[in-house]
Amino acid sequence: MSQDMSISDVLQRLQDEAKAGNVAVGTLVDALNSRGFGPLLLAPALIAMLPTGGIPGVPSVCGVLIFLIAIQGLMGKSSPWVPKRLRRLAVKQQALTAMTERAMPVAQRLDRWFRPRLVVLTRAPVSQVVALICAVSGLAMIPLELVPFASGIPALAVTLVAIGMSTRDGAMVVLAALAIAAGGGLFTLLG
């Protein structure tokens, strides 16, 4: 898969995979492989950022997931490790098709805003620094859960980093990393 594929192109690839029937999680991870850790960071960050982040325990679980995913990026892994047992689980064809169809209009809008620019900022060593910041943000979400919806602040910044990494938009990655650092500094000063 080309490294400059848009998010819409990635969704189209997932739809093509679903045409053959149920799709194994391993196949999905492989289809997203060139996108690195961005898509995997995006899922828990969005869950923590949206109203679901107000459910007790959800921000902590999402923070731990963000930490674990980001640590793999920090260690320089080119793609996320997924246990074999999880790789063999299958996603139903209908569910994958429905999800990609619902996500396509959003992806097309994101493709207009986010595009490959300052791509060097999405690669090591910068990506490893950003992964460290995301890992710390994930851990910070755990105590922030005590303040209603406070964990949404680092979750928003991780969401922006994940979108930037997924679309190879280095400008967004740097902007989001600065937002994470500023937010962390503000909480430190106020705490």
GROMACS .gro file of C-alpha atoms in nm:
model
  191
    1MET     CA    1   0.000   0.000   0.000
    2SER     CA    2   0.130   0.344  -0.090
    3GLN     CA    3   0.245   0.555   0.201
    4ASP     CA    4   0.055   0.855   0.060
    5MET     CA    5  -0.287   0.689   0.057
    6SER     CA    6  -0.564   0.909   0.192
    7ILE     CA    7  -0.791   0.799   0.474
    8SER     CA    8  -1.064   0.743   0.213
    9ASP     CA    9  -0.827   0.514   0.021
   10VAL     CA   10  -0.761   0.314   0.338
   11LEU     CA   11  -1.136   0.277   0.402
   12GLN     CA   12  -1.185   0.168   0.042
   13ARG     CA   13  -0.918  -0.097   0.092
   14LEU     CA   14  -1.102  -0.223   0.400
   15GLN     CA   15  -1.427  -0.236   0.200
   16ASP     CA   16  -1.249  -0.435  -0.071
   17GLU     CA   17  -1.123  -0.681   0.193
   18ALA     CA   18  -1.480  -0.722   0.323
   19LYS     CA   19  -1.613  -0.822  -0.020
   20ALA     CA   20  -1.455  -1.165   0.028
   21GLY     CA   21  -1.648  -1.227   0.353
   22ASN     CA   22  -1.563  -1.192   0.722
   23VAL     CA   23  -1.225  -1.027   0.779
   24ALA     CA   24  -0.968  -1.129   1.041
   25VAL     CA   25  -0.837  -0.858   1.272
   26GLY     CA   26  -0.487  -0.944   1.147
   27THR     CA   27  -0.595  -0.860   0.792
   28LEU     CA   28  -0.730  -0.524   0.911
   29VAL     CA   29  -0.408  -0.447   1.097
   30ASP     CA   30  -0.206  -0.541   0.788
   31ALA     CA   31  -0.427  -0.318   0.570
   32LEU     CA   32  -0.357  -0.026   0.803
   33ASN     CA   33   0.009  -0.119   0.853
   34SER     CA   34   0.153   0.169   0.652
   35ARG     CA   35  -0.041   0.410   0.874
   36GLY     CA   36   0.157   0.294   1.177
   37PHE     CA   37   0.023   0.373   1.522
   38GLY     CA   38  -0.207   0.661   1.429
   39PRO     CA   39  -0.528   0.461   1.372
   40LEU     CA   40  -0.471   0.253   1.685
   41LEU     CA   41  -0.415   0.564   1.899
   42LEU     CA   42  -0.723   0.727   1.750
   43ALA     CA   43  -0.977   0.472   1.872
   44PRO     CA   44  -0.915   0.495   2.251
   45ALA     CA   45  -0.853   0.872   2.230
   46LEU     CA   46  -1.191   0.927   2.064
   47ILE     CA   47  -1.367   0.705   2.317
   48ALA     CA   48  -1.217   0.909   2.603
   49MET     CA   49  -1.286   1.241   2.433
   50LEU     CA   50  -1.652   1.177   2.350
   51PRO     CA   51  -1.931   1.156   2.611
   52THR     CA   52  -1.834   0.792   2.673
   53GLY     CA   53  -1.532   0.940   2.854
   54GLY     CA   54  -1.768   1.039   3.135
   55ILE     CA   55  -1.836   0.675   3.224
   56PRO     CA   56  -1.633   0.579   3.531
   57GLY     CA   57  -1.333   0.366   3.438
   58VAL     CA   58  -1.343   0.442   3.065
   59PRO     CA   59  -1.079   0.720   3.070
   60SER     CA   60  -0.843   0.499   3.272
   61VAL     CA   61  -0.881   0.203   3.033
   62CYS     CA   62  -0.837   0.432   2.733
   63GLY     CA   63  -0.535   0.597   2.895
   64VAL     CA   64  -0.370   0.260   2.955
   65LEU     CA   65  -0.439   0.156   2.593
   66ILE     CA   66  -0.293   0.484   2.464
   67PHE     CA   67   0.013   0.429   2.685
   68LEU     CA   68   0.068   0.072   2.562
   69ILE     CA   69   0.028   0.168   2.195
   70ALA     CA   70   0.248   0.477   2.228
   71ILE     CA   71   0.523   0.284   2.408
   72GLN     CA   72   0.551   0.051   2.108
   73GLY     CA   73   0.598   0.356   1.885
   74LEU     CA   74   0.852   0.500   2.127
   75MET     CA   75   1.052   0.175   2.107
   76GLY     CA   76   1.078   0.231   1.732
   77LYS     CA   77   0.851  -0.048   1.616
   78SER     CA   78   0.738   0.012   1.258
   79SER     CA   79   0.393  -0.133   1.320
   80PRO     CA   80   0.193  -0.228   1.625
   81TRP     CA   81   0.222  -0.575   1.773
   82VAL     CA   82  -0.107  -0.762   1.796
   83PRO     CA   83  -0.131  -1.099   1.974
   84LYS     CA   84  -0.190  -1.398   1.741
   85ARG     CA   85  -0.514  -1.488   1.912
   86LEU     CA   86  -0.651  -1.138   1.850
   87ARG     CA   87  -0.523  -1.141   1.489
   88ARG     CA   88  -0.736  -1.452   1.423
   89LEU     CA   89  -1.062  -1.298   1.546
   90ALA     CA   90  -1.294  -1.210   1.258
   91VAL     CA   91  -1.500  -0.898   1.198
   92LYS     CA   92  -1.831  -0.972   1.030
   93GLN     CA   93  -1.850  -0.860   0.669
   94GLN     CA   94  -2.173  -0.663   0.724
   95ALA     CA   95  -2.035  -0.480   1.028
   96LEU     CA   96  -1.713  -0.381   0.851
   97THR     CA   97  -1.898  -0.268   0.540
   98ALA     CA   98  -2.147  -0.064   0.745
   99MET     CA   99  -1.869   0.096   0.951
  100THR     CA  100  -1.662   0.194   0.646
  101GLU     CA  101  -1.967   0.331   0.465
  102ARG     CA  102  -2.058   0.547   0.768
  103ALA     CA  103  -1.698   0.662   0.807
  104MET     CA  104  -1.639   0.746   0.439
  105PRO     CA  105  -1.803   1.094   0.440
  106VAL     CA  106  -1.602   1.189   0.751
  107ALA     CA  107  -1.284   1.051   0.594
  108GLN     CA  108  -1.344   1.252   0.277
  109ARG     CA  109  -1.377   1.570   0.486
  110LEU     CA  110  -1.060   1.485   0.679
  111ASP     CA  111  -0.877   1.425   0.350
  112ARG     CA  112  -0.948   1.788   0.256
  113TRP     CA  113  -0.808   1.924   0.582
  114PHE     CA  114  -0.525   1.684   0.657
  115ARG     CA  115  -0.270   1.590   0.395
  116PRO     CA  116   0.093   1.492   0.379
  117ARG     CA  117   0.299   1.799   0.471
  118LEU     CA  118   0.614   1.833   0.677
  119VAL     CA  119   0.621   1.452   0.652
  120VAL     CA  120   0.964   1.441   0.815
  121LEU     CA  121   0.788   1.534   1.142
  122THR     CA  122   0.588   1.210   1.128
  123ARG     CA  123   0.900   0.993   1.119
  124ALA     CA  124   1.163   0.898   1.377
  125PRO     CA  125   1.309   1.057   1.581
  126VAL     CA  126   1.028   1.316   1.598
  127SER     CA  127   0.761   1.045   1.599
  128GLN     CA  128   0.930   0.882   1.897
  129VAL     CA  129   0.922   1.209   2.094
  130VAL     CA  130   0.554   1.246   2.003
  131ALA     CA  131   0.495   0.884   2.112
  132LEU     CA  132   0.653   0.964   2.449
  133ILE     CA  133   0.425   1.266   2.489
  134CYS     CA  134   0.122   1.050   2.398
  135ALA     CA  135   0.230   0.781   2.648
  136VAL     CA  136   0.255   1.039   2.926
  137SER     CA  137  -0.081   1.185   2.822
  138GLY     CA  138  -0.235   0.839   2.840
  139LEU     CA  139  -0.107   0.794   3.193
  140ALA     CA  140  -0.224   1.145   3.286
  141MET     CA  141  -0.579   1.048   3.189
  142ILE     CA  142  -0.595   0.808   3.486
  143PRO     CA  143  -0.585   1.067   3.769
  144LEU     CA  144  -0.773   1.321   3.554
  145GLU     CA  145  -1.068   1.081   3.557
  146LEU     CA  146  -1.142   1.212   3.907
  147VAL     CA  147  -1.241   1.548   3.753
  148PRO     CA  148  -1.544   1.496   3.526
  149PHE     CA  149  -1.445   1.509   3.159
  150ALA     CA  150  -1.095   1.647   3.237
  151SER     CA  151  -0.940   1.344   3.065
  152GLY     CA  152  -1.098   1.473   2.744
  153ILE     CA  153  -0.828   1.739   2.720
  154PRO     CA  154  -0.532   1.503   2.673
  155ALA     CA  155  -0.763   1.274   2.472
  156LEU     CA  156  -0.831   1.559   2.227
  157ALA     CA  157  -0.460   1.623   2.185
  158VAL     CA  158  -0.389   1.251   2.130
  159THR     CA  159  -0.675   1.243   1.878
  160LEU     CA  160  -0.511   1.525   1.682
  161VAL     CA  161  -0.172   1.351   1.697
  162ALA     CA  162  -0.332   1.026   1.577
  163ILE     CA  163  -0.500   1.199   1.284
  164GLY     CA  164  -0.174   1.377   1.200
  165MET     CA  165   0.024   1.053   1.214
  166SER     CA  166  -0.239   0.867   1.010
  167THR     CA  167  -0.244   1.131   0.738
  168ARG     CA  168   0.130   1.206   0.759
  169ASP     CA  169   0.049   1.567   0.843
  170GLY     CA  170   0.355   1.681   1.035
  171ALA     CA  171   0.208   2.026   1.090
  172MET     CA  172  -0.086   1.874   1.279
  173VAL     CA  173   0.143   1.643   1.477
  174VAL     CA  174   0.355   1.935   1.598
  175LEU     CA  175   0.046   2.146   1.675
  176ALA     CA  176  -0.110   1.862   1.874
  177ALA     CA  177   0.216   1.785   2.056
  178LEU     CA  178   0.244   2.150   2.157
  179ALA     CA  179  -0.118   2.141   2.276
  180ILE     CA  180  -0.043   1.832   2.486
  181ALA     CA  181   0.265   1.993   2.636
  182ALA     CA  182   0.083   2.322   2.706
  183GLY     CA  183  -0.213   2.138   2.859
  184GLY     CA  184   0.018   1.933   3.079
  185GLY     CA  185   0.202   2.244   3.189
  186LEU     CA  186  -0.124   2.422   3.270
  187PHE     CA  187  -0.248   2.130   3.482
  188THR     CA  188   0.086   2.117   3.662
  189LEU     CA  189   0.071   2.488   3.744
  190LEU     CA  190  -0.291   2.475   3.857
  191GLY     CA  191  -0.249   2.148   4.052
   0.00000   0.00000   0.00000
